Coordinates of N, CA and C in Angstrom, one line a residue:
Chain Z
X1 N 5.0 23.4 -56.1 CA 4.5 22.9 -54.7 C 3.8 24.2 -54.3
X2 N 3.0 23.8 -53.3 CA 2.3 24.8 -53.0 C 3.3 25.7 -51.8
X3 N 3.1 27.3 -52.2 CA 3.7 28.2 -51.3 C 3.0 29.2 -51.1
X4 N 3.4 29.8 -49.8 CA 2.9 30.9 -49.0 C 3.8 31.8 -48.7
X5 N 3.9 32.8 -49.1 CA 4.8 33.8 -48.8 C 5.0 35.2 -48.2
X6 N 5.2 35.6 -47.3 CA 5.2 37.0 -47.2 C 6.5 37.7 -47.1
X7 N 6.4 38.5 -48.0 CA 7.4 39.1 -48.8 C 8.4 40.1 -47.7
X8 N 7.4 40.9 -46.9 CA 8.3 41.8 -46.2 C 8.8 40.9 -45.0
X9 N 9.9 40.9 -44.7 CA 10.6 40.5 -43.5 C 10.2 41.5 -42.1
X10 N 10.2 42.5 -42.3 CA 10.0 43.6 -41.5 C 9.4 44.9 -41.7
X11 N 8.5 45.5 -40.8 CA 7.9 46.6 -41.3 C 7.8 47.6 -39.9
X12 N 8.2 49.0 -40.2 CA 8.0 49.9 -39.3 C 7.1 50.9 -39.6
X13 N 6.2 51.3 -38.8 CA 5.3 52.4 -39.0 C 5.2 52.9 -37.6
X14 N 4.5 54.3 -37.9 CA 4.4 55.4 -36.8 C 3.2 55.0 -36.1
X15 N 2.9 55.1 -34.8 CA 1.7 54.8 -34.1 C 0.7 55.5 -34.8
X16 N -0.7 54.9 -34.8 CA -1.7 55.8 -35.2 C -2.0 55.5 -36.7
X17 N -1.0 55.1 -37.5 CA -1.3 54.8 -38.9 C -1.7 53.2 -39.1
X18 N -2.1 52.9 -40.4 CA -2.7 51.7 -40.5 C -1.5 50.7 -41.2
X19 N -1.2 49.8 -40.3 CA -0.2 48.7 -40.9 C -0.8 48.0 -41.9
X20 N -0.2 47.5 -43.1 CA -0.6 46.5 -43.9 C 0.4 45.5 -44.2
X21 N -0.1 44.2 -44.0 CA 1.1 43.3 -44.2 C 0.4 42.2 -45.5
X22 N 1.1 41.7 -46.0 CA 0.8 40.8 -47.6 C 1.4 39.6 -47.2
X23 N 0.3 38.9 -48.0 CA 0.6 37.1 -48.0 C 0.0 36.9 -49.3
X24 N 1.2 35.9 -49.9 CA 1.0 35.7 -51.6 C 1.1 34.2 -51.3
X25 N 0.3 33.3 -52.3 CA 0.4 32.2 -52.4 C 0.3 31.7 -53.8
X26 N 0.9 30.9 -54.0 CA 1.4 30.3 -55.7 C 1.1 28.7 -55.5
X27 N 0.6 28.5 -56.9 CA 0.4 26.8 -57.1 C -0.5 26.0 -56.7
X28 N -1.7 27.2 -55.6 CA -2.8 26.1 -55.4 C -3.6 27.2 -55.0
X29 N -5.0 26.8 -54.8 CA -6.1 27.7 -54.0 C -6.4 27.3 -52.9
X30 N -5.9 27.7 -51.8 CA -6.6 27.7 -50.5 C -7.7 28.2 -50.3
X31 N -8.5 27.1 -49.7 CA -9.9 27.1 -49.2 C -9.8 28.3 -47.8
X32 N -8.9 28.3 -47.2 CA -8.8 29.5 -46.2 C -7.4 29.9 -45.9
X33 N -7.2 31.0 -45.4 CA -6.2 31.5 -44.9 C -6.4 31.9 -43.5
X34 N -5.3 32.0 -42.8 CA -5.5 32.4 -41.5 C -4.4 33.5 -41.1
X35 N -4.3 34.1 -40.2 CA -3.5 35.0 -39.5 C -3.2 34.9 -38.2
X36 N -1.7 34.9 -37.8 CA -1.8 34.5 -36.5 C -0.5 35.9 -36.0
X37 N -0.8 36.0 -34.5 CA 0.3 36.9 -34.1 C 1.1 36.1 -33.2
X38 N 2.6 36.3 -33.2 CA 3.4 35.7 -32.5 C 4.3 36.8 -31.8
X39 N 4.1 36.6 -30.2 CA 5.3 37.5 -29.8 C 6.5 36.6 -29.5
X40 N 7.8 37.5 -29.4 CA 9.0 36.7 -28.8 C 8.8 35.4 -27.8
X41 N 9.5 34.6 -28.0 CA 9.3 33.2 -27.0 C 8.1 32.9 -26.7
X42 N 7.2 33.2 -27.4 CA 5.8 32.6 -27.1 C 5.3 31.6 -28.6
X43 N 4.3 31.0 -28.4 CA 3.7 30.2 -29.4 C 2.8 31.3 -30.3
X44 N 2.3 31.0 -31.5 CA 1.3 31.9 -32.2 C 0.0 31.8 -31.6
X45 N -0.5 33.0 -31.7 CA -1.9 33.0 -31.5 C -3.1 33.3 -32.6
X46 N -3.8 32.7 -32.6 CA -4.8 32.7 -33.8 C -5.7 34.1 -33.7
X47 N -5.7 34.9 -35.1 CA -6.5 36.2 -35.2 C -7.5 36.1 -35.8
X48 N -7.3 35.8 -36.9 CA -8.4 35.7 -38.1 C -8.5 34.5 -39.1
X49 N -9.5 34.0 -39.3 CA -9.5 33.0 -40.4 C -10.5 33.8 -41.6
X50 N -10.1 33.8 -43.0 CA -10.9 34.1 -44.0 C -11.2 33.0 -45.0
X51 N -12.2 32.7 -45.6 CA -12.6 31.6 -46.6 C -12.4 32.3 -47.9
X52 N -12.1 31.4 -48.7 CA -12.0 31.9 -50.0 C -13.4 32.7 -50.9
X53 N -14.4 32.4 -50.4 CA -15.4 33.0 -50.7 C -15.9 34.4 -50.0
X54 N -15.0 34.8 -48.7 CA -15.1 36.0 -48.3 C -14.3 37.1 -48.8
X55 N -14.7 38.0 -49.0 CA -13.8 39.3 -49.8 C -13.0 40.0 -48.6
X56 N -13.5 39.7 -47.2 CA -13.1 40.7 -46.1 C -13.7 40.1 -44.7
X57 N -12.9 40.3 -43.6 CA -13.4 39.9 -42.7 C -12.7 41.0 -41.8
X58 N -13.6 41.4 -40.4 CA -12.9 42.1 -39.7 C -13.1 41.6 -38.3
X59 N -12.4 42.2 -37.1 CA -12.2 41.8 -35.9 C -11.7 43.2 -35.2
X60 N -12.6 43.7 -34.6 CA -12.1 45.0 -33.6 C -11.1 46.2 -34.7
X61 N -9.8 46.2 -34.5 CA -8.9 47.0 -35.4 C -8.3 46.4 -36.6
X62 N -8.6 45.1 -36.5 CA -8.0 44.1 -37.5 C -9.0 43.9 -38.6
X63 N -8.2 43.8 -39.9 CA -9.1 43.5 -41.1 C -8.4 42.7 -42.2
X64 N -8.8 41.6 -42.3 CA -8.2 40.6 -43.6 C -8.7 40.6 -44.9
X65 N -8.3 40.7 -45.8 CA -8.9 40.6 -47.2 C -8.5 39.5 -48.0
X66 N -8.9 38.7 -48.8 CA -8.7 37.7 -49.5 C -9.0 37.9 -51.1
X67 N -8.0 38.1 -51.8 CA -8.3 38.5 -53.3 C -7.8 36.8 -54.1
X68 N -8.5 36.4 -54.6 CA -8.4 35.2 -55.4 C -7.8 35.0 -56.6
X69 N -8.3 36.4 -57.3 CA -7.6 36.7 -58.5 C -6.0 37.1 -58.4
X70 N -5.6 37.8 -57.3 CA -4.1 38.0 -57.2 C -3.6 37.4 -56.4
X71 N -4.4 36.4 -56.0 CA -3.6 35.4 -55.2 C -3.0 35.6 -53.8
X72 N -3.7 36.7 -53.0 CA -3.2 37.6 -51.9 C -4.2 37.8 -51.1
X73 N -3.6 37.6 -49.9 CA -4.2 38.3 -48.7 C -3.6 39.4 -47.9
X74 N -4.3 40.5 -47.5 CA -3.9 41.6 -47.0 C -4.5 41.6 -45.4
X75 N -3.8 41.9 -44.6 CA -3.8 42.1 -43.2 C -3.6 43.3 -42.7
X76 N -4.7 44.1 -42.4 CA -4.6 45.4 -41.6 C -4.9 45.6 -40.3
X77 N -4.0 46.4 -39.7 CA -4.2 46.9 -38.1 C -4.3 48.5 -38.6
X78 N -5.6 48.8 -38.2 CA -5.8 50.3 -38.2 C -5.4 51.1 -36.7
X79 N -5.3 52.1 -36.6 CA -4.8 53.0 -35.4 C -4.0 52.2 -34.7
X80 N -3.1 51.9 -35.2 CA -1.9 50.8 -34.8 C -1.3 51.6 -33.5
X81 N -0.8 50.7 -32.2 CA -0.2 51.0 -31.0 C 1.0 50.2 -31.0
X82 N 2.0 50.9 -30.2 CA 3.1 50.2 -29.5 C 2.6 48.5 -29.7
X83 N 1.4 48.4 -28.6 CA 1.2 47.0 -28.1 C 1.3 45.9 -29.5
X84 N 0.9 46.7 -30.8 CA 0.6 45.5 -31.8 C 1.9 45.1 -32.4
X85 N 3.1 45.3 -31.8 CA 4.5 45.4 -32.4 C 4.4 43.8 -31.9
X86 N 4.8 42.9 -33.0 CA 5.0 41.6 -33.1 C 5.3 41.2 -34.3
X87 N 5.5 39.7 -34.3 CA 5.5 39.2 -36.0 C 4.1 38.5 -36.2
X88 N 3.8 38.9 -37.3 CA 2.5 38.1 -37.9 C 2.5 37.2 -39.0
X89 N 2.0 36.3 -38.8 CA 2.2 35.1 -39.5 C 0.9 34.5 -40.4
X90 N 0.8 34.5 -41.7 CA -0.2 33.9 -42.4 C 0.2 32.3 -42.6
X91 N -0.8 31.8 -43.0 CA -0.7 30.3 -42.8 C -2.3 29.7 -43.6
X92 N -2.0 28.6 -44.0 CA -2.8 27.8 -44.7 C -2.9 26.5 -44.4
X93 N -4.0 25.8 -44.8 CA -4.3 24.5 -44.7 C -3.7 23.7 -45.9
X94 N -2.7 22.7 -45.9 CA -2.3 22.3 -46.8 C -3.2 21.2 -47.3
X95 N -3.3 20.2 -48.4 CA -3.9 19.3 -48.9 C -4.0 18.3 -47.7
X96 N -3.3 18.2 -47.2 CA -3.4 17.3 -46.0 C -3.7 17.8 -44.4
X97 N -4.5 18.7 -44.8 CA -5.2 19.2 -43.5 C -4.1 19.6 -42.4
X98 N -2.6 20.3 -42.8 CA -1.8 20.4 -41.9 C -1.7 22.3 -42.2
X99 N -1.3 22.7 -41.1 CA -1.1 24.2 -41.2 C 0.4 24.4 -41.5
X100 N 0.5 25.2 -42.6 CA 1.9 25.6 -43.0 C 1.7 27.2 -43.1
X101 N 2.9 27.7 -42.3 CA 3.1 29.1 -42.0 C 3.7 29.6 -43.3
X102 N 3.5 30.8 -43.2 CA 4.6 31.8 -44.3 C 5.6 31.9 -43.3
X103 N 6.7 32.9 -44.0 CA 8.1 33.3 -43.1 C 7.6 34.3 -42.2
X104 N 6.3 35.0 -42.0 CA 6.6 36.1 -40.8 C 6.9 37.5 -41.3
X105 N 6.1 38.5 -40.8 CA 6.6 39.8 -41.0 C 6.4 40.6 -39.7
X106 N 7.8 40.9 -39.3 CA 8.0 41.5 -37.9 C 7.7 42.8 -38.3
X107 N 6.6 43.3 -37.0 CA 6.0 44.5 -37.2 C 6.2 45.5 -36.0
X108 N 6.9 46.6 -36.2 CA 7.2 47.4 -35.1 C 6.5 48.8 -35.3
X109 N 5.6 48.8 -34.1 CA 5.3 50.7 -34.1 C 5.8 51.3 -33.2
X110 N 6.3 52.6 -33.7 CA 7.2 53.5 -32.9 C 6.3 54.6 -32.5
X111 N 6.5 54.9 -31.3 CA 5.4 56.0 -30.4 C 5.9 57.0 -31.6
Chain N
X1 N -11.5 29.8 -23.8 CA -11.2 29.3 -25.2 C -10.0 28.1 -24.8
X2 N -9.7 27.4 -26.1 CA -9.2 26.0 -25.7 C -7.7 26.5 -25.3
X3 N -7.1 25.7 -24.5 CA -5.7 26.0 -24.0 C -4.9 24.8 -24.0
X4 N -3.6 25.0 -24.7 CA -2.7 23.9 -25.0 C -1.5 24.6 -23.9
X5 N -0.9 23.5 -23.0 CA 0.0 23.8 -22.4 C 1.2 22.9 -22.8
X6 N 2.6 23.5 -22.3 CA 4.0 22.6 -22.9 C 4.5 22.5 -21.6
X7 N 5.4 21.6 -21.4 CA 6.3 21.5 -19.9 C 7.6 20.7 -20.5
X8 N 8.8 21.1 -20.3 CA 8.9 22.3 -19.9 C 9.0 23.7 -20.5
X9 N 8.8 24.8 -19.8 CA 8.9 26.1 -20.8 C 10.4 26.3 -21.4
X10 N 11.4 25.8 -20.6 CA 12.8 25.8 -21.2 C 13.5 24.7 -20.6
X11 N 14.5 24.2 -21.3 CA 15.5 23.3 -20.8 C 16.7 23.5 -21.5
X12 N 17.8 23.0 -20.8 CA 19.2 22.9 -21.1 C 19.6 21.7 -20.9
X13 N 20.2 21.0 -21.5 CA 20.8 19.8 -21.6 C 22.2 19.4 -22.4
X14 N 22.8 18.5 -21.9 CA 24.3 18.2 -22.2 C 24.1 17.5 -23.7
X15 N 25.1 17.6 -24.6 CA 25.0 16.8 -25.8 C 24.9 15.4 -25.4
X16 N 24.2 14.7 -26.1 CA 24.1 13.4 -26.1 C 23.0 12.6 -25.4
X17 N 22.3 13.6 -24.4 CA 21.3 13.2 -23.6 C 19.9 13.4 -24.4
X18 N 19.0 12.8 -23.8 CA 17.8 12.8 -24.4 C 16.8 13.7 -23.5
X19 N 16.0 14.7 -24.4 CA 14.9 15.2 -23.5 C 13.5 15.0 -23.8
X20 N 12.6 15.2 -23.2 CA 11.3 15.1 -23.3 C 10.4 16.1 -23.0
X21 N 9.6 16.6 -24.1 CA 8.7 17.5 -23.9 C 7.4 17.2 -23.8
X22 N 6.5 17.8 -23.0 CA 5.1 17.4 -23.0 C 4.2 18.5 -23.6
X23 N 3.2 18.0 -24.3 CA 2.3 19.0 -24.7 C 0.8 18.5 -24.1
X24 N -0.1 19.2 -23.7 CA -1.3 18.6 -23.1 C -2.5 19.8 -23.4
X25 N -3.3 19.1 -23.9 CA -4.6 20.0 -24.2 C -5.4 20.1 -22.8
X26 N -5.7 21.2 -22.5 CA -6.3 21.3 -21.0 C -7.9 21.4 -21.0
X27 N -8.4 21.7 -21.8 CA -10.2 21.7 -21.7 C -10.6 21.3 -22.9
X28 N -9.9 20.3 -23.7 CA -10.6 19.4 -24.5 C -9.9 18.4 -24.8
X29 N -10.5 17.7 -26.0 CA -9.9 16.4 -26.6 C -9.3 16.4 -27.8
X30 N -8.0 16.2 -27.8 CA -7.2 16.7 -29.3 C -6.7 15.1 -29.9
X31 N -7.8 15.1 -30.9 CA -7.5 13.9 -31.8 C -6.1 13.8 -32.7
X32 N -5.8 15.5 -32.9 CA -4.6 15.5 -33.8 C -3.8 16.6 -33.1
X33 N -2.4 16.4 -32.9 CA -1.6 17.1 -32.4 C -0.4 17.5 -33.6
X34 N 0.2 18.4 -33.3 CA 1.3 18.6 -34.3 C 2.4 19.3 -33.6
X35 N 3.5 19.0 -34.0 CA 5.0 19.5 -33.5 C 5.7 20.4 -34.7
X36 N 6.1 21.6 -34.2 CA 6.8 22.3 -35.3 C 7.8 22.8 -34.2
X37 N 9.0 23.3 -35.1 CA 10.4 23.6 -34.6 C 10.6 25.1 -35.5
X38 N 11.2 26.3 -34.3 CA 11.5 27.0 -35.0 C 12.5 27.7 -34.6
X39 N 13.4 28.0 -35.6 CA 15.0 28.6 -35.3 C 14.5 30.2 -35.4
X40 N 15.8 30.9 -34.6 CA 16.0 32.3 -34.7 C 15.5 33.2 -35.6
X41 N 14.4 33.8 -35.6 CA 13.9 34.7 -37.0 C 13.9 34.0 -38.1
X42 N 13.1 32.5 -37.9 CA 12.5 32.1 -38.8 C 11.0 31.6 -38.4
X43 N 10.5 31.0 -39.8 CA 9.0 30.6 -39.2 C 8.9 29.4 -38.5
X44 N 7.6 29.0 -38.4 CA 7.7 27.6 -37.9 C 7.2 26.6 -38.8
X45 N 8.3 25.6 -38.5 CA 8.4 24.6 -39.6 C 7.8 23.0 -39.1
X46 N 6.8 22.5 -39.9 CA 5.9 21.5 -39.1 C 6.9 20.2 -39.1
X47 N 7.1 19.7 -38.1 CA 8.0 18.5 -38.1 C 7.1 17.1 -37.9
X48 N 6.0 17.0 -37.4 CA 5.5 15.9 -37.7 C 4.0 15.8 -37.2
X49 N 3.1 15.1 -37.4 CA 1.9 15.3 -36.8 C 1.2 13.9 -36.3
X50 N 0.7 13.8 -35.3 CA 0.3 12.6 -34.5 C -1.4 12.8 -34.4
X51 N -1.5 11.4 -34.6 CA -3.1 11.4 -33.9 C -2.9 10.4 -33.0
X52 N -4.1 10.6 -32.0 CA -4.1 9.6 -30.7 C -4.4 8.0 -31.3
X53 N -3.0 7.6 -30.4 CA -3.3 6.1 -30.5 C -2.4 5.3 -31.8
X54 N -2.1 6.1 -32.8 CA -1.4 5.5 -33.9 C 0.0 6.5 -34.1
X55 N 0.6 6.0 -35.0 CA 2.1 6.5 -35.1 C 2.3 7.9 -35.6
X56 N 3.1 8.4 -35.3 CA 3.3 10.1 -36.1 C 3.6 9.9 -37.5
X57 N 3.2 11.1 -38.1 CA 3.4 11.1 -39.8 C 4.8 12.1 -39.7
X58 N 5.8 11.8 -40.2 CA 6.8 13.1 -39.9 C 6.9 13.6 -41.5
X59 N 7.4 14.8 -41.4 CA 7.5 15.7 -42.4 C 8.9 15.3 -43.2
X60 N 8.9 15.6 -44.5 CA 10.3 15.3 -45.1 C 11.6 16.0 -44.5
X61 N 12.5 15.0 -44.1 CA 13.9 15.8 -43.9 C 13.7 15.4 -42.1
X62 N 12.7 15.3 -41.4 CA 12.8 15.1 -40.0 C 13.0 13.6 -39.7
X63 N 13.7 13.3 -38.9 CA 14.3 11.8 -38.7 C 13.4 11.3 -37.4
X64 N 12.5 10.6 -37.6 CA 11.7 9.9 -36.6 C 12.5 9.1 -35.4
X65 N 13.7 8.5 -36.0 CA 14.5 7.8 -34.8 C 15.2 9.0 -33.7
X66 N 14.8 10.1 -34.4 CA 15.5 11.3 -33.3 C 14.6 11.9 -32.5
X67 N 13.6 12.0 -33.2 CA 12.3 13.1 -32.6 C 11.3 12.0 -32.3
X68 N 11.3 11.3 -31.3 CA 10.2 10.5 -30.8 C 8.8 10.9 -30.5
X69 N 8.0 10.8 -31.2 CA 6.5 11.4 -30.7 C 5.4 10.2 -30.4
X70 N 5.0 10.7 -29.3 CA 3.9 9.8 -28.7 C 2.6 10.3 -28.2
X71 N 1.5 9.7 -28.7 CA 0.4 10.5 -28.7 C -0.6 9.6 -28.1
X72 N -0.1 9.2 -26.6 CA -1.2 8.1 -26.1 C -2.3 8.4 -25.5
X73 N -2.6 9.8 -25.4 CA -4.1 9.9 -24.9 C -4.6 11.2 -25.6
X74 N -5.8 11.2 -25.5 CA -6.6 12.5 -26.6 C -6.1 13.9 -25.7
X75 N -5.3 13.7 -24.5 CA -5.0 15.3 -24.0 C -3.4 15.3 -24.0
X76 N -2.7 14.4 -24.4 CA -1.3 14.5 -24.1 C -0.4 13.8 -25.3
X77 N 0.6 14.9 -25.7 CA 1.5 14.2 -26.6 C 2.8 14.8 -26.3
X78 N 3.8 13.7 -26.4 CA 5.2 14.1 -26.1 C 6.1 13.8 -27.3
X79 N 7.2 14.7 -27.1 CA 8.2 14.7 -28.1 C 9.7 14.5 -27.4
X80 N 10.3 13.5 -27.7 CA 11.4 13.2 -27.0 C 12.6 13.3 -28.2
X81 N 13.6 14.4 -27.8 CA 14.7 14.5 -28.5 C 16.0 13.4 -28.1
X82 N 16.4 12.8 -29.0 CA 17.2 11.6 -28.4 C 18.5 12.0 -29.2
X83 N 19.4 11.9 -28.0 CA 21.0 11.9 -28.5 C 20.8 13.5 -28.7
X84 N 20.5 14.2 -28.1 CA 20.3 15.9 -28.8 C 22.0 16.6 -28.8
X85 N 22.1 17.0 -29.7 CA 23.1 17.8 -30.1 C 22.9 19.2 -30.4
X86 N 23.9 20.2 -30.0 CA 23.8 21.6 -30.4 C 23.0 22.1 -31.4
X87 N 23.2 21.2 -32.5 CA 22.2 22.0 -33.7 C 20.7 21.5 -33.5
X88 N 20.4 20.8 -32.4 CA 18.9 20.7 -32.1 C 18.3 21.9 -31.2
X89 N 19.3 22.6 -30.6 CA 18.8 23.7 -30.0 C 17.8 24.7 -30.9
X90 N 16.5 24.8 -30.4 CA 15.6 25.3 -31.1 C 14.4 25.7 -30.2
X91 N 13.4 26.1 -30.9 CA 12.1 26.5 -30.2 C 11.2 25.8 -30.7
X92 N 10.5 24.8 -29.5 CA 9.7 23.6 -30.3 C 8.2 24.2 -29.7
X93 N 7.4 23.9 -31.0 CA 6.0 24.4 -30.5 C 4.9 23.2 -30.7
X94 N 4.2 22.9 -29.8 CA 2.9 22.0 -30.1 C 1.7 22.8 -30.5
X95 N 0.8 22.2 -31.3 CA -0.6 22.4 -31.4 C -1.6 21.6 -31.1
X96 N -2.5 21.7 -31.0 CA -3.7 20.4 -30.8 C -5.2 20.9 -31.6
X97 N -5.8 20.1 -32.4 CA -7.0 20.2 -33.0 C -7.9 19.2 -32.5
X98 N -9.2 19.8 -32.1 CA -10.3 19.0 -31.7 C -10.3 18.1 -32.9
X99 N -11.6 17.2 -32.2 CA -11.8 16.1 -33.0 C -12.9 16.0 -34.1
X100 N -13.5 17.4 -33.7 CA -14.9 17.5 -34.5 C -14.7 17.8 -35.9
X101 N -15.2 17.2 -36.9 CA -15.0 17.6 -38.4 C -14.8 18.8 -38.9
X102 N -15.9 19.4 -38.0 CA -15.8 20.9 -39.0 C -14.9 21.9 -38.2
X103 N -13.9 21.3 -37.1 CA -13.0 22.2 -36.5 C -11.9 22.4 -37.4
X104 N -11.5 23.3 -37.9 CA -10.6 23.8 -38.3 C -9.4 24.3 -37.6
X105 N -9.7 24.9 -36.4 CA -8.8 25.7 -35.5 C -7.7 24.9 -35.0
X106 N -6.6 25.1 -34.7 CA -5.4 24.6 -34.0 C -5.2 25.4 -33.1
X107 N -4.9 24.9 -32.0 CA -4.6 25.6 -30.8 C -3.2 25.5 -30.2
X108 N -2.5 26.6 -30.4 CA -0.7 26.4 -30.0 C -0.5 26.6 -28.5
X109 N 0.5 25.7 -28.3 CA 1.1 25.8 -26.8 C 2.3 27.1 -26.7
X110 N 2.8 27.2 -25.4 CA 3.4 28.5 -25.7 C 4.9 28.4 -25.9
X111 N 5.4 26.9 -26.3 CA 6.6 26.6 -27.0 C 7.4 26.3 -25.7
X112 N 8.8 25.3 -26.2 CA 9.8 25.1 -25.2 C 11.0 25.4 -25.7
X113 N 11.6 26.2 -25.3 CA 13.2 26.7 -25.7 C 14.3 25.3 -25.2
X114 N 14.6 24.9 -26.1 CA 15.7 23.7 -26.0 C 17.0 24.1 -26.1
X115 N 17.9 24.2 -25.3 CA 19.5 24.7 -25.6 C 20.3 23.2 -25.4
X116 N 21.1 22.9 -26.2 CA 21.8 21.9 -26.1 C 23.2 22.4 -26.2
X117 N 24.1 22.0 -25.2 CA 25.2 22.5 -24.8 C 26.3 21.4 -25.0

C-alpha cells in the first residue's frame, strides 16, 4: 500500500541553525508532495508544494527538495527561529485525490 | 487567501448525546470537503470525503452511521457525532477544495476539540 513516512518524531535544534526534516514514501510515485505546518490546537497551514519534476522549491527561509531516486523529500528551514517551533507534516495526494498525511515531526528551536 | 471556518472551536458533551460540527468555506465555493480526526501527538487521519449534493465517502474503519456528514451547499458541510462516547474525544478538522479542475490546494479549518465526558 502507499505509505508516506516521517521517521523523526521530534527534532531539537539551536536557534540560527538549519532544520532539516525528512519525508519518505514507498510503493508509489507521487506526482506532488506538500508540506504543512501545524501549531498545537490548530489546523494545518499549507507551506509548499513540490512536483515530481521539480528538484527544489524555495519560499523565503524554506526549501523543499524532491528526490525521486531516493523516494524522499527534504524540508529545510534556514536561520531557524523559536517561532518556527511547530509540527511539520508532509502529505501527498492519493490515487483518489485525497490528501494523506505523514505522522509529522515536532520541531523545537531553542534560543 | 481562502478561509475555512469551523464552529464550535471546542465542545464538551455527555456520553450518549450527539454533537454537530460545522465547516464553512468563507470566500470560495467548495465542491469537495474532507473531515479529519487527530488524536494527541498523532497525525491527521482522513475520515470521509464529501461532495456537494451527494453522499459522503467514508474511509475504511469509519462508521458512517456514527459520523453523519452532510454537504448540502457549496459553502457548508456538517459532521454530526451521534451517541458520542469518551473514545470519540478528539480534534476534528475539516478542509475544503475549490471546484476548479486545476486546483490541488486544500484549505484547512482551525479544528474543533470534542471532549465527551
